[in-house]
Coordinates of C-alpha atoms in Angstrom, one line a residue:
M1 CA -27.9 -43.2 -22.1
K2 CA -30.0 -42.4 -19.0
G3 CA -28.1 -42.7 -15.8
Y4 CA -29.4 -43.2 -12.3
M5 CA -28.3 -43.3 -8.7
L6 CA -27.8 -46.7 -7.0
I7 CA -29.1 -46.8 -3.4
A8 CA -29.5 -50.1 -1.7
G9 CA -29.2 -51.8 -5.1
K10 CA -32.2 -49.8 -6.5
K11 CA -32.1 -47.4 -9.4
V12 CA -33.1 -43.9 -8.3
Y13 CA -34.1 -41.1 -10.7
T14 CA -34.9 -37.5 -10.1
Q15 CA -36.9 -34.9 -12.1
E16 CA -33.8 -32.7 -12.4
E17 CA -31.1 -34.1 -14.5
I18 CA -27.5 -33.2 -15.5
K19 CA -26.4 -33.7 -19.1
I20 CA -23.1 -35.3 -19.9
F21 CA -21.4 -34.3 -23.2
F22 CA -18.7 -35.8 -25.3
P23 CA -15.8 -33.4 -24.9
Y24 CA -14.7 -33.8 -28.5
D25 CA -17.7 -32.5 -30.3
G26 CA -20.2 -31.6 -27.6
S27 CA -22.7 -34.3 -28.5
L28 CA -24.9 -35.7 -25.8
V29 CA -23.7 -38.9 -24.1
G30 CA -26.4 -39.2 -21.5
T31 CA -28.0 -37.8 -18.4
I32 CA -27.6 -38.4 -14.6
P33 CA -29.9 -37.4 -11.7
R34 CA -29.2 -34.2 -9.9
G35 CA -28.9 -35.7 -6.4
K36 CA -29.6 -33.6 -3.3
E37 CA -29.2 -33.9 0.4
E38 CA -32.2 -36.2 0.8
D39 CA -30.6 -38.7 -1.7
V40 CA -27.4 -38.7 0.3
N41 CA -29.4 -39.3 3.5
L42 CA -31.0 -42.3 1.9
A43 CA -27.6 -43.6 0.8
V44 CA -26.3 -43.2 4.3
E45 CA -29.1 -45.2 5.7
S46 CA -28.4 -47.9 3.1
A47 CA -24.7 -47.8 3.8
K48 CA -25.3 -48.4 7.5
V49 CA -27.1 -51.6 6.7
G50 CA -24.5 -52.5 4.2
F51 CA -21.7 -52.0 6.7
E52 CA -23.4 -54.4 9.1
K53 CA -23.6 -57.0 6.3
I54 CA -20.1 -56.6 4.8
K55 CA -18.2 -56.6 8.1
K56 CA -19.7 -60.1 8.7
M57 CA -18.2 -61.4 5.5
T58 CA -15.0 -63.3 5.8
A59 CA -11.8 -61.9 4.3
Y60 CA -11.9 -64.8 1.8
E61 CA -15.5 -63.9 0.8
R62 CA -14.5 -60.3 0.1
Y63 CA -11.5 -61.5 -1.8
Q64 CA -13.8 -63.7 -4.0
C65 CA -16.2 -60.8 -4.7
L66 CA -13.4 -58.5 -5.8
Q67 CA -11.8 -61.2 -8.0
R68 CA -15.2 -61.8 -9.6
A69 CA -15.6 -58.1 -10.2
A70 CA -12.1 -57.9 -11.9
R71 CA -13.1 -60.8 -14.2
I72 CA -16.4 -59.2 -15.2
I73 CA -14.7 -55.9 -16.1
S74 CA -12.0 -57.7 -18.0
K75 CA -14.6 -59.4 -20.1
R76 CA -16.5 -56.2 -20.7
A77 CA -13.3 -54.1 -21.4
N78 CA -14.4 -52.7 -24.7
E79 CA -17.7 -51.6 -23.3
F80 CA -16.1 -49.8 -20.4
A81 CA -13.4 -48.3 -22.7
Q82 CA -15.8 -46.9 -25.2
L83 CA -17.8 -45.2 -22.4
L84 CA -14.7 -43.8 -20.9
T85 CA -13.7 -42.2 -24.2
L86 CA -17.2 -40.7 -24.6
E87 CA -17.3 -39.2 -21.1
V88 CA -13.7 -38.2 -20.6
G89 CA -12.6 -37.6 -24.2
K90 CA -9.4 -39.7 -23.7
T91 CA -8.2 -41.7 -26.7
I92 CA -9.5 -45.2 -27.0
K93 CA -5.9 -46.4 -26.5
E94 CA -5.8 -44.5 -23.2
S95 CA -9.3 -45.8 -22.2
M96 CA -8.2 -49.5 -22.8
G97 CA -5.2 -48.8 -20.6
E98 CA -7.4 -47.4 -17.8
V99 CA -9.6 -50.5 -17.9
G100 CA -6.6 -52.7 -17.6
R101 CA -5.3 -50.7 -14.7
A102 CA -8.7 -50.9 -13.0
V103 CA -8.8 -54.7 -13.3
N104 CA -5.3 -54.7 -11.7
T105 CA -6.3 -52.3 -8.9
I106 CA -9.3 -54.5 -8.0
T107 CA -7.1 -57.7 -8.1
L108 CA -4.5 -56.1 -5.9
S109 CA -7.3 -55.1 -3.4
A110 CA -8.6 -58.6 -3.5
E111 CA -5.2 -60.0 -2.4
E112 CA -4.9 -57.3 0.3
A113 CA -8.3 -58.4 1.8
K114 CA -6.4 -61.5 3.0
R115 CA -3.5 -59.5 4.5
I116 CA -5.0 -57.1 6.9
L117 CA -2.7 -57.9 9.8
G118 CA -2.4 -57.0 13.5
E119 CA 0.5 -57.6 15.8
E120 CA 1.2 -58.7 19.4
V121 CA 1.7 -55.9 21.9
P122 CA 4.4 -56.7 24.5
F123 CA 2.5 -55.3 27.5
D124 CA 5.1 -56.7 29.9
A125 CA 7.8 -54.5 28.3
A126 CA 6.4 -51.7 30.5
P127 CA 7.8 -51.6 34.1
G128 CA 5.8 -53.5 36.7
I129 CA 3.4 -55.2 34.3
K130 CA 3.0 -58.9 34.5
N131 CA 0.5 -61.5 33.3
K132 CA -0.9 -59.3 30.6
V133 CA -0.9 -60.3 26.9
G134 CA -2.6 -58.9 23.9
F135 CA -2.5 -57.6 20.4
Y136 CA -4.0 -55.1 18.1
R137 CA -6.2 -55.7 15.1
R138 CA -7.2 -53.5 12.2
V139 CA -10.9 -53.1 11.9
P140 CA -13.0 -51.3 9.3
L141 CA -14.1 -47.7 9.8
G142 CA -17.7 -47.9 8.7
I143 CA -19.1 -45.8 5.9
I144 CA -16.5 -44.2 3.5
G145 CA -17.5 -41.4 1.2
C146 CA -15.6 -41.6 -2.1
I147 CA -15.5 -38.4 -4.2
T148 CA -13.9 -39.2 -7.5
P149 CA -12.5 -37.0 -10.4
F150 CA -13.3 -36.8 -14.1
N151 CA -9.9 -37.8 -15.5
F152 CA -9.7 -41.4 -14.4
P153 CA -13.2 -42.1 -13.3
L154 CA -12.9 -45.9 -13.5
N155 CA -9.4 -46.6 -12.0
L156 CA -9.3 -43.8 -9.5
T157 CA -12.8 -44.9 -8.2
C158 CA -11.4 -48.4 -8.0
H159 CA -8.5 -47.0 -5.9
K160 CA -11.0 -45.8 -3.3
V161 CA -13.8 -48.3 -3.5
A162 CA -11.9 -51.6 -3.9
P163 CA -9.7 -51.2 -0.8
A164 CA -12.6 -49.9 1.2
L165 CA -14.7 -53.0 0.4
A166 CA -11.6 -55.3 0.9
A167 CA -11.3 -53.9 4.5
G168 CA -15.0 -54.5 5.2
N169 CA -16.3 -50.9 4.9
S170 CA -19.4 -49.8 3.0
V171 CA -19.2 -47.0 0.5
I172 CA -21.1 -44.0 -1.0
I173 CA -19.6 -42.8 -4.2
K174 CA -20.1 -39.3 -5.5
P175 CA -18.5 -39.3 -9.0
S176 CA -17.7 -36.2 -11.1
E177 CA -20.8 -34.9 -12.8
N178 CA -18.8 -35.0 -16.0
T179 CA -18.1 -38.7 -15.8
S180 CA -20.7 -40.6 -13.8
L181 CA -22.0 -43.2 -16.2
V182 CA -18.9 -45.4 -16.0
V183 CA -18.9 -45.3 -12.2
I184 CA -22.5 -46.4 -12.1
K185 CA -21.5 -49.4 -14.3
L186 CA -18.6 -50.2 -11.9
A187 CA -21.0 -50.2 -8.9
E188 CA -23.3 -52.5 -10.7
V189 CA -20.5 -54.9 -11.3
L190 CA -19.4 -54.9 -7.7
I191 CA -23.0 -55.8 -6.6
E192 CA -23.2 -58.4 -9.4
A193 CA -19.9 -59.9 -8.0
G194 CA -21.5 -60.5 -4.6
F195 CA -21.2 -57.5 -2.4
P196 CA -24.3 -56.5 -0.4
P197 CA -26.3 -54.0 -2.5
E198 CA -26.5 -51.7 0.5
A199 CA -22.7 -51.6 0.8
V200 CA -22.2 -50.0 -2.7
N201 CA -24.1 -46.8 -3.2
V202 CA -23.7 -44.1 -5.9
V203 CA -25.2 -40.6 -5.6
T204 CA -24.7 -38.4 -8.7
G205 CA -24.9 -34.6 -8.8
Y206 CA -23.0 -31.5 -8.2
G207 CA -20.2 -31.2 -5.5
E208 CA -21.8 -28.2 -3.8
E209 CA -25.1 -30.2 -3.3
A210 CA -24.7 -34.0 -3.2
G211 CA -20.9 -33.8 -2.4
D212 CA -21.4 -31.3 0.4
A213 CA -24.1 -33.4 2.0
L214 CA -21.9 -36.4 1.9
V215 CA -19.0 -34.6 3.5
R216 CA -21.2 -33.1 6.3
S217 CA -22.8 -36.4 7.2
K218 CA -21.8 -37.4 10.8
D219 CA -22.3 -41.0 9.9
V220 CA -19.6 -41.0 7.2
R221 CA -16.4 -41.9 8.9
M222 CA -14.0 -41.0 6.2
I223 CA -13.8 -39.0 3.0
T224 CA -11.4 -40.0 0.3
F225 CA -11.2 -37.3 -2.4
T226 CA -9.3 -36.6 -5.6
G227 CA -9.5 -33.1 -7.0
S228 CA -8.4 -29.5 -6.6
V229 CA -6.7 -28.0 -3.6
E230 CA -9.4 -25.5 -3.2
T231 CA -12.2 -28.1 -3.0
G232 CA -10.0 -30.3 -0.7
K233 CA -9.7 -27.4 1.8
I234 CA -13.5 -26.8 1.7
I235 CA -14.1 -30.5 2.3
M236 CA -11.9 -30.6 5.4
S237 CA -13.4 -27.4 6.8
R238 CA -16.9 -28.7 6.4
G239 CA -16.5 -32.4 7.2
G240 CA -15.7 -32.1 10.9
L241 CA -14.2 -34.9 12.9
K242 CA -13.5 -37.8 10.5
K243 CA -10.6 -39.3 8.5
Y244 CA -9.5 -37.8 5.2
A245 CA -7.4 -39.0 2.3
M246 CA -6.7 -36.1 -0.1
E247 CA -5.0 -36.4 -3.5
L248 CA -4.9 -32.9 -4.7
G249 CA -3.0 -30.7 -7.2
S250 CA 0.5 -30.9 -8.8
N251 CA 2.7 -29.2 -11.4
A252 CA 5.2 -32.0 -11.6
G253 CA 8.8 -31.0 -12.2
V254 CA 11.7 -32.8 -14.0
Y255 CA 15.4 -32.0 -13.9
I256 CA 17.6 -33.2 -16.8
D257 CA 21.3 -33.3 -15.8
E258 CA 24.2 -32.3 -17.9
D259 CA 25.4 -35.9 -18.6
Q260 CA 22.2 -36.9 -20.5
D261 CA 23.3 -35.7 -24.0
C262 CA 23.5 -39.3 -25.4
R263 CA 19.8 -40.1 -24.6
L264 CA 18.3 -36.6 -25.0
K265 CA 16.0 -37.7 -27.8
E266 CA 14.6 -40.6 -25.7
I267 CA 14.1 -38.3 -22.7
A268 CA 12.4 -35.6 -24.8
E269 CA 9.9 -38.2 -26.1
K270 CA 9.2 -39.5 -22.6
V271 CA 8.7 -35.9 -21.3
A272 CA 6.3 -35.1 -24.1
R273 CA 4.3 -38.2 -23.6
G274 CA 4.1 -37.5 -19.9
G275 CA 2.9 -34.0 -20.5
F276 CA 0.4 -34.6 -23.3
A277 CA -1.2 -37.9 -22.2
L278 CA -4.9 -37.4 -21.7
A279 CA -4.3 -33.8 -23.0
G280 CA -2.3 -33.1 -19.8
Q281 CA -5.2 -33.8 -17.5
V282 CA -3.3 -36.2 -15.2
C283 CA -2.4 -35.2 -11.6
I284 CA 1.3 -36.2 -12.3
S285 CA 1.5 -34.8 -15.9
V286 CA 4.9 -33.4 -16.7
Q287 CA 4.4 -29.6 -16.5
R288 CA 7.7 -28.1 -15.6
V289 CA 11.0 -29.2 -17.1
F290 CA 14.4 -27.8 -15.9
V291 CA 17.2 -28.7 -18.3
H292 CA 20.9 -28.1 -17.7
E293 CA 22.0 -25.2 -19.8
K294 CA 24.5 -27.3 -21.7
L295 CA 21.7 -29.4 -23.2
F296 CA 18.9 -26.8 -23.3
D297 CA 18.9 -26.0 -27.1
T298 CA 19.2 -29.6 -28.2
F299 CA 16.5 -30.7 -25.8
I300 CA 14.1 -28.0 -27.2
E301 CA 14.8 -29.2 -30.7
E302 CA 14.1 -32.8 -29.8
I303 CA 10.9 -32.2 -27.8
T304 CA 9.6 -29.8 -30.4
A305 CA 10.2 -32.3 -33.2
F306 CA 8.5 -35.1 -31.4
S307 CA 5.5 -33.0 -30.2
K308 CA 4.8 -32.0 -33.8
T309 CA 4.3 -35.6 -34.8
L310 CA 1.5 -36.2 -32.4
K311 CA -1.9 -36.5 -34.0
V312 CA -4.6 -34.5 -32.2
G313 CA -8.3 -35.1 -32.9
D314 CA -11.2 -37.6 -32.5
P315 CA -10.3 -39.8 -29.5
R316 CA -12.4 -42.6 -30.9
K317 CA -9.9 -43.2 -33.7
D318 CA -7.2 -45.7 -33.1
D319 CA -4.4 -43.5 -34.5
T320 CA -5.3 -40.4 -32.4
D321 CA -2.5 -39.6 -29.9
M322 CA -4.3 -36.8 -28.0
G323 CA -7.9 -35.8 -27.6
P324 CA -9.7 -32.8 -26.1
V325 CA -9.7 -31.3 -22.7
I326 CA -12.8 -31.9 -20.6
D327 CA -14.8 -28.8 -21.6
E328 CA -14.7 -25.4 -23.2
N329 CA -14.2 -23.6 -19.9
A330 CA -11.0 -25.6 -19.2
A331 CA -9.8 -24.8 -22.7
D332 CA -10.5 -21.1 -22.2
R333 CA -8.4 -21.1 -19.0
I334 CA -5.5 -22.9 -20.5
M335 CA -5.3 -20.5 -23.4
E336 CA -5.4 -17.6 -21.0
W337 CA -2.5 -19.0 -19.1
I338 CA -0.5 -19.5 -22.3
E339 CA -1.2 -15.9 -23.4
E340 CA -0.3 -14.6 -19.9
A341 CA 3.1 -16.4 -20.0
K342 CA 3.7 -15.0 -23.5
S343 CA 3.0 -11.5 -22.3
L344 CA 5.5 -11.9 -19.4
G345 CA 8.3 -12.8 -21.9
A346 CA 7.9 -16.5 -22.4
E347 CA 8.3 -18.0 -25.9
I348 CA 6.0 -20.6 -27.5
V349 CA 8.2 -23.0 -29.5
C350 CA 5.6 -25.5 -30.3
G351 CA 1.8 -25.4 -30.5
G352 CA 0.0 -22.8 -28.5
K353 CA -3.1 -22.7 -30.7
R354 CA -6.6 -23.8 -30.3
I355 CA -7.9 -26.2 -32.9
S356 CA -11.5 -26.3 -31.7
N357 CA -13.6 -25.4 -28.6
T358 CA -11.8 -28.2 -26.6
L359 CA -8.8 -29.2 -28.7
I360 CA -5.5 -27.5 -28.0
E361 CA -2.3 -28.2 -29.8
P362 CA 0.5 -29.9 -27.7
T363 CA 2.3 -26.8 -26.5
V364 CA 5.9 -26.2 -25.4
V365 CA 6.7 -22.9 -23.8
I366 CA 10.3 -21.8 -22.8
N367 CA 11.8 -19.3 -20.5
V368 CA 8.6 -19.0 -18.4
P369 CA 8.9 -16.5 -15.5
E370 CA 8.2 -17.8 -12.0
K371 CA 5.3 -15.4 -11.5
A372 CA 3.4 -16.9 -14.5
K373 CA 0.5 -19.2 -13.8
L374 CA 2.0 -21.8 -16.0
F375 CA 5.0 -22.0 -13.6
K376 CA 3.3 -21.7 -10.2
K377 CA -0.1 -23.4 -10.7
E378 CA -1.5 -26.6 -12.1
V379 CA -2.4 -26.1 -15.8
F380 CA -4.2 -29.5 -16.2
G381 CA -3.8 -29.2 -20.0
P382 CA -1.4 -30.0 -22.9
V383 CA 1.3 -27.5 -21.9
I384 CA 4.9 -28.2 -20.9
I385 CA 7.2 -25.4 -19.9
V386 CA 11.0 -25.8 -20.2
N387 CA 13.5 -23.5 -18.5
K388 CA 17.3 -23.8 -18.3
V389 CA 19.2 -24.2 -15.1
S390 CA 23.0 -24.1 -14.4
S391 CA 23.3 -26.9 -11.8
I392 CA 21.7 -29.7 -9.9
E393 CA 21.2 -27.3 -7.0
E394 CA 19.3 -24.8 -9.1
G395 CA 17.3 -27.7 -10.6
I396 CA 16.3 -28.9 -7.1
N397 CA 15.4 -25.3 -6.0
Q398 CA 13.2 -24.9 -9.1
V399 CA 11.4 -28.2 -8.7
N400 CA 10.7 -27.2 -5.0
N401 CA 9.5 -23.8 -6.1
S402 CA 5.9 -24.9 -6.0
P403 CA 3.1 -25.2 -3.5
Y404 CA 2.7 -28.8 -4.6
G405 CA 4.7 -31.9 -3.9
L406 CA 3.2 -35.0 -5.5
Q407 CA 5.9 -36.5 -7.7
A408 CA 9.1 -35.4 -9.4
G409 CA 11.7 -36.9 -11.7
I410 CA 15.4 -36.6 -12.5
F411 CA 17.4 -37.9 -15.4
T412 CA 21.1 -38.4 -14.5
N413 CA 24.0 -40.9 -14.6
N414 CA 25.5 -39.4 -11.5
L415 CA 24.6 -41.5 -8.4
K416 CA 25.3 -38.6 -6.0
N417 CA 23.1 -36.2 -7.9
A418 CA 20.3 -38.8 -8.0
F419 CA 20.6 -39.3 -4.3
K420 CA 20.8 -35.6 -3.6
F421 CA 17.7 -35.0 -5.7
S422 CA 15.7 -37.8 -4.0
E423 CA 16.7 -36.5 -0.5
E424 CA 16.1 -32.7 -1.1
V425 CA 13.1 -32.6 -3.4
E426 CA 9.9 -32.2 -1.4
C427 CA 7.6 -34.7 -3.0
G428 CA 5.7 -37.9 -2.1
G429 CA 7.4 -39.8 -5.0
I430 CA 10.8 -39.4 -6.7
M431 CA 11.4 -41.1 -10.1
V432 CA 15.1 -41.5 -11.0
N433 CA 15.7 -41.7 -14.8
E434 CA 11.9 -41.7 -15.2
I435 CA 9.3 -39.0 -15.6
P436 CA 7.0 -38.1 -12.6
T437 CA 4.0 -39.4 -14.6
F438 CA 5.1 -43.0 -13.8
R439 CA 2.8 -44.8 -11.5
V440 CA 2.0 -48.4 -10.8
D441 CA -1.1 -49.2 -8.9
Q442 CA 0.4 -51.1 -6.0
M443 CA 2.9 -48.3 -5.0
P444 CA 2.2 -45.8 -2.2
Y445 CA 0.9 -42.8 -4.0
G446 CA 0.3 -39.4 -2.6
G447 CA 1.9 -36.0 -1.9
V448 CA 3.2 -33.5 0.5
K449 CA 2.5 -29.7 0.9
E450 CA -0.7 -28.8 -1.0
S451 CA -0.6 -32.1 -3.0
G452 CA -2.5 -33.9 -0.3
I453 CA -2.8 -36.1 2.8
G454 CA -2.5 -39.9 3.0
R455 CA -1.6 -42.5 0.4
E456 CA -3.4 -44.5 -2.2
G457 CA -2.4 -48.0 -3.5
P458 CA -4.5 -50.8 -2.2
H459 CA -2.2 -51.9 0.7
F460 CA -1.7 -48.3 1.9
A461 CA -5.4 -47.2 1.3
I462 CA -6.5 -50.1 3.5
E463 CA -4.3 -48.7 6.3
E464 CA -6.1 -45.3 5.9
M465 CA -9.5 -47.0 5.8
T466 CA -9.1 -49.1 9.0
E467 CA -8.4 -48.2 12.6
I468 CA -6.5 -50.0 15.3
K469 CA -8.3 -51.8 18.1
T470 CA -6.1 -52.9 20.9
I471 CA -7.1 -56.0 23.0
C472 CA -5.5 -56.9 26.3
F473 CA -6.0 -60.0 28.5
D474 CA -5.2 -60.1 32.1
L475 CA -4.1 -63.7 32.9
T476 CA -3.8 -63.5 36.7

């Protein structure tokens, strides 16, 4: 499959190309152009024209376009899902799930296009002010640069692009070089649905080239990015005076309270699914589990037993539970971290072996020291660590013992403990009696500390992607 950039609705090719490989067996999926600064500049000029066109569309017209886009993707769900599996390596079941979520995200954004509200400002509430009335409105920013990740290239791109278009902005999308083909198809659908071609642009290539040029452009009013903390910091240092929404790293923690003995098997299965979905390559994958010491041994038995039932292999097969990680380099790093933890005294109770260049067994590691990378960093692979704690207080401290703060979970029947956990854990989202991997697309989603800035979810993204204009009338 030969990919291309989309600039002002035209297919743009370059002599230099980047190859995209199927993570499972390394076979060639397709190629994309290696976009450079000059391509970004062309896209910026296109997006300027696109912004002038889209901001003149009514809210209802933008709503209609997004609704049409959702219907088109729904009808072509199998096509999108198959391409997702080839590019990302996620199982076909996971890919179909992502397509469904993308349709939902676009539909939610369509509805929000009709609800971008302002408010009256009571000017006469200030002393000595009479005969002045007014209000504020939310208006679009202009050009929004959307830098999207490899793990959910369809739905997470929708989370950036659909709210931006709903609010009347134009966009330039720089997808991951590993998973650009499905993003190109999404952009084509949005144009087919009725958005001005100049308002939806895709520039493919490497982050340090095309991505950097997009970030540095003075005409781009906002960068919305999902990726690593290190890249997020570089973006903010190079982008200058513009708005940012950053969804960065996580090593999500779960605390299992002492009163959960009756449902430990159910919890263990939830935790395992939350840690091994998409081979652990989800920003809110369960990575660190802290179990009350009274339940520790039984929990390890349950999670080990369930993890061993998971079928690892070809993600194109319907019965596969877990596919590969994105590439061999990622697998190398994950295995190094497992070996480091083992050398520091941790114990592997399940998995821990490499099946192929990119396939790693679902792995459970216990008694992991705090200084191990598996504890303090984001593994982004099929590895769950489980440590015992003696109290809710220790559980909270251990969950907070992280540079990240995206989402966390607690399993308890104790209302006071649930409230204490939700109050004291430093995260953007707290899941009570649920794993931190839980997300619905309409909720405010984002983190604190090094997990990011701003919130996603169509309603909340639109707030990030608009600015307030205050209007005052003197009536004297």
